[in-house]
XYZ file of C-alpha atoms in Angstrom:
143
model
C 67.017 -28.424 -33.232
C 68.777 -25.141 -32.616
C 68.112 -23.331 -29.259
C 66.799 -20.180 -30.996
C 64.199 -22.158 -32.840
C 63.255 -24.013 -29.699
C 62.886 -20.650 -27.810
C 60.874 -19.219 -30.694
C 58.605 -22.216 -30.848
C 58.157 -22.139 -27.067
C 57.403 -18.428 -27.187
C 54.744 -18.995 -29.879
C 53.251 -21.798 -27.822
C 53.144 -19.482 -24.751
C 51.593 -16.754 -26.868
C 48.941 -19.122 -28.258
C 48.051 -20.349 -24.673
C 47.898 -16.746 -23.601
C 45.473 -15.716 -26.374
C 43.247 -18.781 -25.603
C 43.137 -17.859 -21.897
C 42.379 -14.212 -22.778
C 39.624 -15.356 -25.091
C 38.167 -17.447 -22.171
C 38.412 -14.487 -19.805
C 36.774 -12.059 -22.171
C 33.913 -14.667 -22.666
C 33.486 -15.061 -18.977
C 33.453 -11.264 -18.414
C 30.845 -11.026 -21.096
C 28.736 -13.483 -19.364
C 29.174 -11.820 -16.025
C 28.261 -8.413 -17.586
C 25.202 -9.969 -19.089
C 24.108 -11.446 -15.694
C 24.796 -8.127 -14.073
C 22.689 -6.269 -16.586
C 19.830 -8.758 -16.094
C 20.117 -8.413 -12.336
C 19.997 -4.663 -12.624
C 16.908 -4.907 -14.902
C 15.152 -7.294 -12.455
C 16.059 -4.867 -9.559
C 14.619 -1.842 -11.380
C 11.515 -3.702 -12.282
C 10.985 -5.107 -8.839
C 11.495 -1.606 -7.355
C 8.800 -0.304 -9.678
C 6.434 -3.061 -8.444
C 7.424 -2.500 -4.843
C 6.441 1.252 -5.136
C 3.072 0.321 -6.548
C 2.372 -1.879 -3.498
C 1.513 0.962 -0.999
C -1.013 2.294 -3.625
C -2.630 -1.148 -3.904
C -2.698 -1.510 -0.117
C -4.301 1.948 0.232
C -7.012 0.856 -2.155
C -7.570 -2.315 -0.149
C -7.738 -0.437 3.044
C -9.865 2.281 1.770
C -11.960 1.028 -1.103
C -13.896 4.308 -1.222
C -10.767 5.870 -2.831
C -10.670 3.536 -5.893
C -13.452 5.148 -7.843
C -11.568 8.366 -8.015
C -8.708 6.691 -9.862
C -10.449 3.930 -11.888
C -14.093 4.880 -12.327
C -13.984 8.546 -13.331
C -15.377 9.805 -10.024
C -14.885 13.576 -9.413
C -14.405 15.354 -6.175
C -17.738 17.114 -5.528
C -19.301 17.292 -2.125
C -16.858 15.214 -0.090
C -15.925 16.110 3.429
C -12.828 18.100 3.890
C -11.108 15.019 5.339
C -12.112 12.798 2.426
C -10.916 15.452 -0.115
C -7.648 15.736 1.598
C -7.328 11.911 1.593
C -8.193 11.759 -2.189
C -5.728 14.503 -3.131
C -3.004 12.870 -0.993
C -3.634 9.691 -2.818
C -3.428 11.552 -6.199
C -0.057 12.920 -5.106
C 1.179 9.416 -4.063
C -0.043 8.075 -7.478
C 1.591 10.869 -9.612
C 4.795 10.418 -7.659
C 4.776 6.766 -8.412
C 4.019 7.502 -12.082
C 6.912 9.969 -12.198
C 9.294 7.427 -10.609
C 8.434 4.786 -13.112
C 8.657 7.138 -16.073
C 12.105 8.118 -14.858
C 13.291 4.555 -14.849
C 11.420 3.449 -17.983
C 14.331 4.158 -20.303
C 16.164 1.351 -18.542
C 13.507 -1.229 -19.448
C 13.179 -3.204 -22.617
C 9.877 -2.322 -24.468
C 8.109 -5.511 -23.459
C 8.378 -4.460 -19.813
C 7.915 -0.704 -20.368
C 4.743 -0.863 -22.632
C 2.358 -2.440 -20.012
C 3.236 0.443 -17.672
C 2.589 2.975 -20.351
C -0.737 1.347 -21.102
C -1.658 1.262 -17.352
C -0.763 4.855 -16.892
C -2.706 5.858 -19.972
C -5.769 4.041 -18.692
C -5.435 5.463 -15.218
C -4.954 8.968 -16.199
C -7.830 8.898 -18.711
C -10.268 7.443 -15.987
C -9.262 9.838 -13.188
C -10.292 13.415 -13.282
C -8.570 13.653 -9.780
C -5.206 12.753 -11.203
C -5.634 14.999 -14.198
C -6.617 17.881 -11.900
C -3.715 17.255 -9.546
C -1.345 17.208 -12.466
C -2.552 20.530 -13.833
C -2.191 22.155 -10.396
C 1.203 20.708 -9.512
C 2.922 20.086 -12.896
C 5.882 22.277 -11.884
C 6.813 19.894 -9.092
C 7.894 17.263 -11.552
C 10.719 17.045 -14.068
C 10.107 17.821 -17.711
C 11.163 14.394 -18.823
């Protein structure tokens, strides 16, 4: 076998091994990227749930607030302190909704749709939230 042919064959062998190794690296990088994307999605979703927790705790600690947000109760003759508490809760709730809606494009529809349904239900059953939104709409982004 001539030396030039041996060098050419060896070069082709090295090239073939390099291409195989490159393919394996690309496949591994794709897996890592997929794992990273899923981890980011899980983090976003967990963050949204974590942000709902203070609202849930508030309703546990002060059950008298719950009807204003889930049972169509309006503010009528409440004490000034109770009125402030209800309005502060409305602001907390709207801030949460705004936060989730901002992150929603990052979610697949099977995770985003339950939030949309929930927000639709809450806003349709809470005159307090609707009134807060009407008065303070300019505080929030257009998106």
